[in-house]
DNA sequence: ATCCGGATCGCCT
DNA sequence: GGCGATCCGGATG
């Protein structure tokens, strides 16, 4: 214990981007494994990055909550594209949401990133979200994290292996620290357990009441 | 040309 | 917990 205890420097370690192959798997597996990875966006204003703490899977035309349920259109086209690209869409007239496309070309599916924990550029994130008082509210939602990281529609279709938009490998999150629940904010297929988050992480967007942990702590 | 609903957020009670 | 903001994509006429 008196040994050289160098502080953990995960914040400043520059890990390689996850390869296309990472995304060319079942969407559920990709969603699970993206926990702990680092989503990074580079703009003229600077670099901002966050550790992924919450994801959801949207899988194919038979998943009525997936945008591909309506078939291939100009909007949903990226879902049908190659794995490892971005699908960024506009919602409710004001917000962008970021997804990583999975599986294979012509197999429309993606992982929605619902929350990240700031890792790089937190000052930049605060400037981009001037009305936010507490740092915990900077990136704890799919629309919020796009505002904070600077992700917009122009990032749609971009590969995630190089700037300006990429996802870097992170420290793996063990199963014991992962919770699975139904997805949030949808009405179709609302009971399918396709949401993953790091248990008790303060940046997770929210927990549905019936999945709240009890005071018993189990 | 018009209508409608949405993978959200922030402010209100 | 409720609700308005705000606008695009897709469907319908």
Coordinates of N, CA, C and O in Angstrom, one line a residue, chain A residues 29-184:
Chain A
X29 N -26.3 -6.4 -27.4 CA -24.9 -6.5 -26.9 C -24.2 -5.2 -27.1 O -23.4 -4.8 -26.2
X30 N -24.4 -4.5 -28.2 CA -23.7 -3.2 -28.4 C -24.2 -2.2 -27.3 O -23.4 -1.5 -26.7
X31 N -25.5 -2.2 -27.1 CA -26.0 -1.3 -26.1 C -25.4 -1.5 -24.7 O -25.0 -0.6 -24.0
X32 N -25.3 -2.8 -24.4 CA -24.7 -3.2 -23.1 C -23.3 -2.8 -23.0 O -22.8 -2.2 -22.0
X33 N -22.5 -3.1 -24.1 CA -21.1 -2.8 -24.0 C -20.7 -1.4 -24.2 O -19.5 -1.0 -24.0
X34 N -21.6 -0.6 -24.7 CA -21.3 0.9 -24.8 C -21.2 1.6 -23.5 O -20.6 2.6 -23.3
X35 N -21.8 0.9 -22.4 CA -21.7 1.5 -21.1 C -20.2 1.6 -20.7 O -19.4 0.6 -20.9
X36 N -19.7 2.7 -20.3 CA -18.3 2.9 -20.0 C -17.5 3.5 -21.1 O -16.4 4.1 -20.9
X37 N -18.0 3.4 -22.3 CA -17.3 4.0 -23.5 C -17.4 5.5 -23.5 O -18.3 6.0 -22.7
X38 N -16.6 6.2 -24.2 CA -16.6 7.7 -24.1 C -17.0 8.3 -25.5 O -16.3 8.1 -26.5
X39 N -18.1 9.0 -25.5 CA -18.6 9.7 -26.6 C -17.9 11.1 -26.7 O -18.0 11.9 -25.8
X40 N -17.3 11.4 -27.8 CA -16.5 12.6 -28.0 C -16.9 13.4 -29.2 O -17.1 12.8 -30.3
X41 N -17.0 14.7 -29.1 CA -17.4 15.5 -30.2 C -16.4 16.7 -30.3 O -16.2 17.4 -29.3
X42 N -15.8 16.9 -31.5 CA -14.9 18.0 -31.7 C -15.5 19.1 -32.6 O -16.0 18.7 -33.6
X43 N -15.6 20.3 -32.1 CA -16.1 21.4 -32.9 C -15.1 22.5 -32.8 O -14.1 22.5 -32.0
X44 N -15.3 23.6 -33.6 CA -14.4 24.8 -33.5 C -14.3 25.3 -32.1 O -13.4 26.0 -31.7
X45 N -15.4 25.1 -31.3 CA -15.4 25.6 -29.9 C -14.5 24.8 -29.0 O -14.2 25.2 -27.9
X46 N -14.1 23.6 -29.4 CA -13.3 22.7 -28.6 C -13.8 21.3 -28.5 O -14.7 20.9 -29.3
X47 N -13.2 20.5 -27.7 CA -13.5 19.1 -27.5 C -14.4 18.9 -26.3 O -14.1 19.4 -25.2
X48 N -15.4 18.1 -26.4 CA -16.2 17.7 -25.3 C -16.5 16.2 -25.4 O -16.7 15.7 -26.4
X49 N -16.4 15.5 -24.2 CA -16.6 14.1 -24.2 C -17.2 13.7 -22.9 O -17.1 14.3 -21.9
X50 N -18.0 12.6 -23.0 CA -18.6 12.0 -21.8 C -18.6 10.5 -21.8 O -18.7 9.9 -22.9
X51 N -18.6 10.0 -20.6 CA -18.6 8.5 -20.4 C -20.1 8.1 -20.5 O -21.0 8.6 -19.8
X52 N -20.4 7.1 -21.4 CA -21.7 6.6 -21.6 C -22.2 5.9 -20.4 O -21.6 4.9 -19.9
X53 N -23.4 6.3 -19.8 CA -23.9 5.6 -18.6 C -25.3 5.1 -18.8 O -25.8 4.4 -17.9
X54 N -25.9 5.4 -19.9 CA -27.3 4.9 -20.2 C -27.5 4.8 -21.7 O -27.2 5.7 -22.4
X55 N -28.1 3.6 -22.1 CA -28.3 3.3 -23.5 C -29.7 2.7 -23.7 O -30.2 2.1 -22.7
X56 N -30.2 2.7 -24.9 CA -31.4 1.9 -25.3 C -31.1 1.3 -26.7 O -30.5 2.0 -27.5
X57 N -31.7 0.1 -26.9 CA -31.6 -0.5 -28.2 C -32.9 -0.4 -28.9 O -34.0 -0.5 -28.4
X58 N -32.8 -0.1 -30.2 CA -33.9 0.0 -31.1 C -33.6 -0.9 -32.3 O -32.7 -0.7 -33.0
X59 N -34.5 -1.9 -32.5 CA -34.1 -3.1 -33.3 C -35.1 -3.4 -34.4 O -36.0 -4.2 -34.2
X60 N -34.8 -2.9 -35.6 CA -35.5 -3.4 -36.8 C -36.9 -2.9 -37.0 O -37.5 -2.2 -36.1
X61 N -37.5 -3.3 -38.1 CA -38.8 -2.8 -38.5 C -39.9 -3.4 -37.7 O -41.0 -2.8 -37.7
X62 N -39.6 -4.5 -37.0 CA -40.7 -5.1 -36.2 C -40.8 -4.5 -34.8 O -41.7 -4.8 -34.0
X63 N -39.8 -3.7 -34.5 CA -39.8 -3.0 -33.2 C -40.5 -1.7 -33.4 O -40.0 -0.8 -34.0
X64 N -41.8 -1.7 -32.9 CA -42.7 -0.5 -33.3 C -42.2 0.8 -32.7 O -42.7 1.9 -33.0
X65 N -41.3 0.7 -31.7 CA -40.7 1.9 -31.1 C -39.5 2.5 -31.9 O -39.1 3.6 -31.8
X66 N -39.0 1.6 -32.8 CA -37.9 2.0 -33.7 C -38.4 2.8 -34.8 O -39.4 2.6 -35.4
X67 N -37.6 3.9 -35.2 CA -38.1 4.7 -36.3 C -38.2 3.9 -37.6 O -38.9 4.3 -38.5
X68 N -37.5 2.8 -37.7 CA -37.5 2.0 -38.9 C -38.8 1.2 -39.0 O -39.1 0.6 -40.0
X69 N -39.7 1.3 -38.0 CA -41.0 0.6 -38.0 C -41.8 1.2 -39.2 O -42.7 0.5 -39.7
X70 N -41.5 2.4 -39.6 CA -42.3 3.0 -40.7 C -41.6 2.8 -42.0 O -42.0 3.3 -43.0
X71 N -40.6 1.9 -42.0 CA -39.9 1.6 -43.2 C -38.7 2.6 -43.5 O -38.5 3.5 -42.7
X72 N -38.1 2.4 -44.6 CA -37.0 3.3 -45.0 C -37.5 4.6 -45.6 O -38.2 4.5 -46.6
X73 N -37.1 5.7 -45.1 CA -37.4 7.0 -45.6 C -36.2 7.8 -45.5 O -35.1 7.3 -45.1
X74 N -36.2 9.0 -46.0 CA -35.0 9.9 -46.0 C -34.6 10.1 -44.5 O -33.4 10.1 -44.3
X75 N -35.5 10.1 -43.6 CA -35.2 10.3 -42.2 C -34.5 9.1 -41.6 O -33.5 9.2 -40.9
X76 N -35.1 7.9 -41.9 CA -34.6 6.7 -41.3 C -33.4 6.0 -42.0 O -32.9 5.0 -41.6
X77 N -33.1 6.6 -43.1 CA -32.1 5.9 -44.0 C -30.8 5.5 -43.3 O -30.2 4.5 -43.5
X78 N -30.3 6.4 -42.4 CA -29.0 6.0 -41.7 C -29.1 4.7 -40.9 O -28.1 4.0 -40.7
X79 N -30.3 4.4 -40.4 CA -30.5 3.2 -39.6 C -30.2 2.0 -40.5 O -29.9 0.9 -40.0
X80 N -30.4 2.1 -41.8 CA -30.2 1.0 -42.8 C -28.7 1.0 -43.3 O -28.4 0.2 -44.0
X81 N -28.0 2.0 -42.8 CA -26.6 2.1 -43.3 C -25.7 1.2 -42.6 O -26.1 0.3 -41.8
X82 N -24.4 1.3 -42.8 CA -23.4 0.4 -42.2 C -23.3 0.6 -40.7 O -23.5 1.7 -40.2
X83 N -22.9 -0.4 -40.0 CA -22.7 -0.3 -38.5 C -21.6 0.6 -38.2 O -20.6 0.7 -39.0
X84 N -21.7 1.3 -37.1 CA -20.6 2.2 -36.7 C -20.7 3.6 -37.2 O -19.7 4.4 -37.1
X85 N -21.9 4.0 -37.7 CA -22.1 5.4 -38.1 C -23.1 6.0 -37.2 O -23.8 5.3 -36.4
X86 N -23.2 7.3 -37.2 CA -24.2 8.1 -36.4 C -25.5 8.2 -37.0 O -25.6 8.4 -38.2
X87 N -26.6 8.0 -36.2 CA -27.9 8.4 -36.6 C -28.4 9.5 -35.7 O -28.6 9.3 -34.5
X88 N -28.4 10.7 -36.2 CA -28.8 11.9 -35.4 C -30.1 12.4 -35.9 O -30.2 12.8 -37.1
X89 N -31.1 12.5 -35.0 CA -32.4 13.0 -35.5 C -33.0 14.1 -34.6 O -32.5 14.2 -33.4
X90 N -33.9 14.8 -35.2 CA -34.5 16.0 -34.5 C -35.8 15.7 -33.9 O -36.6 15.0 -34.6
X91 N -36.1 16.1 -32.7 CA -37.3 15.7 -32.0 C -37.9 16.8 -31.3 O -37.3 17.7 -30.7
X92 N -39.3 16.8 -31.2 CA -40.0 17.8 -30.5 C -39.7 19.2 -30.8 O -39.8 20.1 -30.0
X93 N -39.3 19.4 -32.1 CA -39.1 20.8 -32.6 C -37.9 21.5 -32.0 O -37.6 22.6 -32.4
X94 N -37.1 20.8 -31.1 CA -36.0 21.5 -30.6 C -34.8 20.7 -30.2 O -33.7 21.3 -29.9
X95 N -34.9 19.4 -30.2 CA -33.7 18.7 -29.7 C -33.2 17.7 -30.6 O -33.9 17.1 -31.5
X96 N -31.9 17.4 -30.5 CA -31.3 16.3 -31.3 C -31.0 15.1 -30.4 O -30.8 15.3 -29.2
X97 N -31.1 14.0 -31.0 CA -30.8 12.7 -30.2 C -29.7 12.0 -31.0 O -29.8 11.9 -32.3
X98 N -28.8 11.3 -30.3 CA -27.7 10.6 -31.0 C -27.8 9.1 -30.8 O -28.1 8.6 -29.7
X99 N -27.6 8.4 -31.9 CA -27.6 7.0 -31.9 C -26.4 6.5 -32.6 O -25.9 7.1 -33.6
X100 N -25.9 5.3 -32.3 CA -24.9 4.5 -33.0 C -25.6 3.4 -33.7 O -26.3 2.6 -33.1
X101 N -25.4 3.3 -35.0 CA -26.0 2.3 -35.9 C -25.3 1.0 -35.7 O -24.1 0.9 -35.6
X102 N -26.1 -0.1 -35.6 CA -25.6 -1.4 -35.3 C -25.9 -2.5 -36.3 O -26.5 -2.2 -37.4
X103 N -25.5 -3.7 -36.0 CA -25.7 -4.9 -36.8 C -25.1 -4.8 -38.2 O -23.9 -4.7 -38.3
X104 N -25.9 -4.8 -39.2 CA -25.4 -4.8 -40.6 C -26.1 -3.9 -41.5 O -27.3 -3.5 -41.2
X105 N -25.6 -3.6 -42.6 CA -26.3 -2.7 -43.6 C -27.6 -3.4 -43.9 O -27.7 -4.7 -44.0
X106 N -28.6 -2.6 -44.1 CA -30.0 -3.1 -44.4 C -30.7 -3.8 -43.2 O -31.7 -4.4 -43.4
X107 N -30.0 -3.8 -42.1 CA -30.7 -4.3 -40.9 C -30.9 -3.1 -39.9 O -30.0 -2.9 -39.1
X108 N -31.9 -2.4 -40.1 CA -32.1 -1.1 -39.4 C -32.1 -1.3 -37.9 O -33.1 -1.8 -37.4
X109 N -31.2 -0.7 -37.2 CA -31.1 -0.8 -35.7 C -30.0 0.1 -35.2 O -29.1 0.4 -35.9
X110 N -30.2 0.5 -34.0 CA -29.3 1.5 -33.4 C -29.4 1.5 -31.9 O -30.3 1.0 -31.3
X111 N -28.4 2.1 -31.3 CA -28.4 2.3 -29.8 C -28.5 3.8 -29.6 O -27.7 4.6 -30.0
X112 N -29.5 4.2 -28.9 CA -29.7 5.5 -28.4 C -28.9 5.8 -27.2 O -29.0 5.0 -26.2
X113 N -28.0 6.8 -27.2 CA -27.3 7.1 -26.0 C -28.2 8.1 -25.2 O -28.4 9.2 -25.7
X114 N -28.6 7.7 -24.0 CA -29.5 8.5 -23.2 C -28.8 9.4 -22.2 O -29.4 10.4 -21.7
X115 N -27.6 9.1 -21.8 CA -26.9 9.9 -20.8 C -25.5 9.6 -20.8 O -25.0 8.5 -21.0
X116 N -24.7 10.6 -20.5 CA -23.2 10.5 -20.3 C -22.8 11.3 -19.1 O -23.6 12.1 -18.6
X117 N -21.6 11.0 -18.7 CA -21.0 11.6 -17.5 C -19.8 12.5 -18.1 O -19.0 11.9 -18.7
X118 N -19.8 13.8 -17.9 CA -18.8 14.6 -18.4 C -17.4 14.1 -18.1 O -17.1 13.8 -16.9
X119 N -16.5 14.1 -19.1 CA -15.1 13.7 -18.9 C -14.2 14.7 -19.4 O -13.2 15.0 -18.7
X120 N -14.5 15.3 -20.5 CA -13.6 16.3 -21.1 C -14.4 17.5 -21.5 O -15.5 17.3 -22.1
X121 N -14.0 18.7 -21.2 CA -14.6 19.9 -21.7 C -15.9 20.3 -20.9 O -16.8 20.9 -21.5
X122 N -15.8 20.1 -19.6 CA -17.0 20.4 -18.8 C -17.3 21.9 -18.8 O -18.5 22.4 -18.8
X123 N -16.3 22.7 -18.9 CA -16.5 24.2 -19.0 C -17.2 24.5 -20.3 O -18.1 25.4 -20.3
X124 N -16.8 23.9 -21.4 CA -17.5 24.1 -22.7 C -19.0 23.7 -22.6 O -19.9 24.4 -23.1
X125 N -19.2 22.6 -21.9 CA -20.6 22.1 -21.7 C -21.4 23.1 -20.9 O -22.6 23.4 -21.2
X126 N -20.8 23.7 -19.9 CA -21.5 24.7 -19.1 C -21.9 25.9 -20.0 O -22.9 26.5 -19.8
X127 N -20.9 26.3 -20.8 CA -21.2 27.5 -21.7 C -22.3 27.2 -22.7 O -23.1 28.0 -23.0
X128 N -22.4 25.9 -23.1 CA -23.4 25.5 -24.1 C -24.8 25.4 -23.4 O -25.8 25.4 -24.1
X129 N -24.8 25.3 -22.1 CA -26.0 25.1 -21.3 C -26.1 26.1 -20.2 O -26.1 25.7 -19.0
X130 N -26.2 27.3 -20.5 CA -26.0 28.4 -19.5 C -27.1 28.4 -18.4 O -26.8 29.0 -17.4
X131 N -28.2 27.8 -18.7 CA -29.3 27.9 -17.7 C -29.2 26.7 -16.7 O -29.9 26.7 -15.7
X132 N -28.3 25.8 -17.0 CA -28.2 24.6 -16.1 C -27.4 25.0 -14.8 O -26.3 25.6 -14.9
X133 N -28.0 24.8 -13.7 CA -27.3 25.1 -12.4 C -26.4 24.1 -11.9 O -25.3 24.4 -11.5
X134 N -26.8 22.8 -12.0 CA -26.0 21.7 -11.4 C -25.4 20.9 -12.5 O -26.1 20.6 -13.5
X135 N -24.1 20.6 -12.4 CA -23.4 19.9 -13.4 C -24.1 18.5 -13.7 O -24.0 18.0 -14.8
X136 N -24.8 18.0 -12.7 CA -25.4 16.7 -13.0 C -26.5 16.8 -14.0 O -26.9 15.7 -14.6
X137 N -27.0 18.0 -14.3 CA -28.0 18.1 -15.2 C -27.5 18.5 -16.6 O -28.3 18.7 -17.6
X138 N -26.2 18.5 -16.8 CA -25.7 18.9 -18.1 C -26.0 17.9 -19.2 O -26.3 18.2 -20.3
X139 N -25.9 16.6 -18.8 CA -25.9 15.5 -19.8 C -26.7 14.4 -19.5 O -26.6 13.3 -20.0
X140 N -27.7 14.5 -18.5 CA -28.5 13.4 -18.1 C -29.8 13.2 -18.9 O -30.8 13.1 -18.3
X141 N -29.7 13.2 -20.2 CA -30.8 13.0 -21.0 C -30.3 13.0 -22.5 O -29.3 13.7 -22.8
X142 N -31.0 12.4 -23.4 CA -30.6 12.3 -24.8 C -30.5 13.6 -25.5 O -29.6 13.9 -26.3
X143 N -31.4 14.5 -25.2 CA -31.4 15.9 -25.8 C -30.3 16.7 -25.1 O -29.6 17.5 -25.8
X144 N -30.2 16.6 -23.8 CA -29.2 17.4 -23.1 C -27.8 17.1 -23.5 O -27.0 18.0 -23.6
X145 N -27.5 15.8 -23.6 CA -26.1 15.5 -23.9 C -25.7 15.9 -25.3 O -24.6 16.3 -25.6
X146 N -26.7 16.0 -26.2 CA -26.4 16.5 -27.6 C -26.1 18.0 -27.5 O -25.2 18.5 -28.1
X147 N -26.9 18.7 -26.7 CA -26.6 20.2 -26.5 C -25.2 20.4 -25.9 O -24.4 21.2 -26.3
X148 N -24.9 19.6 -24.9 CA -23.6 19.8 -24.1 C -22.4 19.4 -25.0 O -21.4 20.1 -24.9
X149 N -22.6 18.3 -25.8 CA -21.4 17.9 -26.6 C -21.3 18.6 -27.9 O -20.3 18.5 -28.6
X150 N -22.4 19.3 -28.3 CA -22.4 20.0 -29.6 C -22.8 19.1 -30.7 O -22.5 19.4 -31.9
X151 N -23.5 18.0 -30.5 CA -24.0 17.1 -31.5 C -25.2 17.7 -32.2 O -26.2 18.0 -31.5
X152 N -25.2 17.8 -33.5 CA -26.3 18.3 -34.3 C -26.5 17.5 -35.5 O -25.8 16.5 -35.8
X153 N -27.5 17.9 -36.3 CA -27.9 17.2 -37.5 C -26.8 17.0 -38.5 O -26.8 16.0 -39.2
X154 N -25.8 17.8 -38.5 CA -24.7 17.7 -39.5 C -23.9 16.5 -39.1 O -23.1 16.0 -40.0
X155 N -24.0 15.9 -38.0 CA -23.3 14.7 -37.6 C -24.0 13.5 -38.0 O -23.4 12.4 -37.9
X156 N -25.2 13.6 -38.5 CA -25.9 12.4 -39.1 C -25.0 11.7 -40.1 O -24.4 12.4 -40.9
X157 N -25.0 10.4 -40.1 CA -24.3 9.6 -41.1 C -22.8 9.5 -40.8 O -22.1 8.7 -41.5
X158 N -22.2 10.3 -40.0 CA -20.8 10.3 -39.8 C -20.3 9.0 -39.2 O -20.9 8.5 -38.3
X159 N -19.1 8.5 -39.6 CA -18.5 7.3 -39.0 C -18.0 7.7 -37.6 O -17.7 8.8 -37.3
X160 N -18.1 6.7 -36.7 CA -17.7 7.0 -35.3 C -16.3 6.6 -34.9 O -16.0 6.5 -33.8
X161 N -15.5 6.4 -35.9 CA -14.1 6.0 -35.7 C -13.1 7.1 -35.8 O -11.9 6.9 -35.6
X162 N -13.5 8.3 -36.2 CA -12.6 9.4 -36.3 C -13.3 10.7 -36.1 O -14.6 10.8 -36.1
X163 N -12.6 11.8 -35.8 CA -13.2 13.1 -35.6 C -14.0 13.5 -36.8 O -13.7 13.1 -37.9
X164 N -15.0 14.4 -36.6 CA -15.3 15.1 -35.4 C -16.1 14.3 -34.3 O -16.3 14.9 -33.2
X165 N -16.6 13.2 -34.7 CA -17.5 12.5 -33.8 C -17.0 11.0 -33.6 O -16.8 10.3 -34.6
X166 N -16.7 10.6 -32.4 CA -16.2 9.3 -32.2 C -16.5 8.8 -30.8 O -16.9 9.5 -29.9
X167 N -16.5 7.4 -30.7 CA -16.7 6.8 -29.4 C -15.4 6.0 -29.1 O -15.0 5.1 -29.9
X168 N -14.8 6.3 -28.0 CA -13.6 5.7 -27.6 C -13.8 4.6 -26.6 O -14.8 4.6 -25.8
X169 N -13.0 3.6 -26.6 CA -13.1 2.5 -25.6 C -12.9 3.1 -24.2 O -12.3 4.1 -24.0
X170 N -13.6 2.4 -23.3 CA -13.5 2.9 -21.9 C -13.3 1.7 -21.0 O -13.3 0.5 -21.4
X171 N -13.3 1.9 -19.7 CA -13.2 0.8 -18.7 C -14.5 0.0 -18.7 O -15.5 0.6 -18.6
X172 N -14.4 -1.3 -18.9 CA -15.6 -2.1 -18.9 C -16.4 -2.0 -17.6 O -15.8 -1.8 -16.6
X173 N -17.7 -2.1 -17.8 CA -18.6 -2.0 -16.6 C -19.0 -3.4 -16.3 O -19.7 -4.0 -17.1
X174 N -18.8 -4.0 -15.1 CA -19.2 -5.3 -14.8 C -20.7 -5.5 -14.7 O -21.4 -4.5 -14.3
X175 N -21.2 -6.7 -14.9 CA -22.6 -6.9 -14.9 C -23.2 -6.5 -13.5 O -24.4 -6.0 -13.5
X176 N -22.5 -6.6 -12.5 CA -23.0 -6.3 -11.1 C -23.4 -4.8 -11.0 O -24.1 -4.4 -10.1
X177 N -22.9 -4.0 -11.9 CA -23.1 -2.6 -11.8 C -24.1 -2.1 -12.9 O -24.2 -0.9 -13.2
X178 N -24.7 -3.1 -13.6 CA -25.6 -2.7 -14.7 C -27.1 -3.1 -14.4 O -27.3 -4.2 -13.8
X179 N -28.0 -2.2 -14.6 CA -29.4 -2.4 -14.5 C -30.1 -2.4 -15.8 O -29.7 -1.6 -16.7
X180 N -31.1 -3.3 -16.0 CA -31.8 -3.4 -17.3 C -33.3 -3.1 -17.0 O -33.8 -3.6 -16.1
X181 N -33.9 -2.2 -17.8 CA -35.3 -1.9 -17.6 C -35.9 -1.7 -19.0 O -35.2 -1.7 -20.0
X182 N -37.3 -1.5 -19.1 CA -37.9 -1.1 -20.3 C -37.4 0.3 -20.7 O -36.9 1.1 -19.9
X183 N -37.6 0.6 -22.0 CA -37.2 1.9 -22.5 C -38.2 3.0 -22.1 O -39.3 2.8 -21.7
X184 N -37.7 4.2 -22.2 CA -38.4 5.4 -21.7 C -38.9 6.2 -22.8 O -38.3 6.3 -23.9

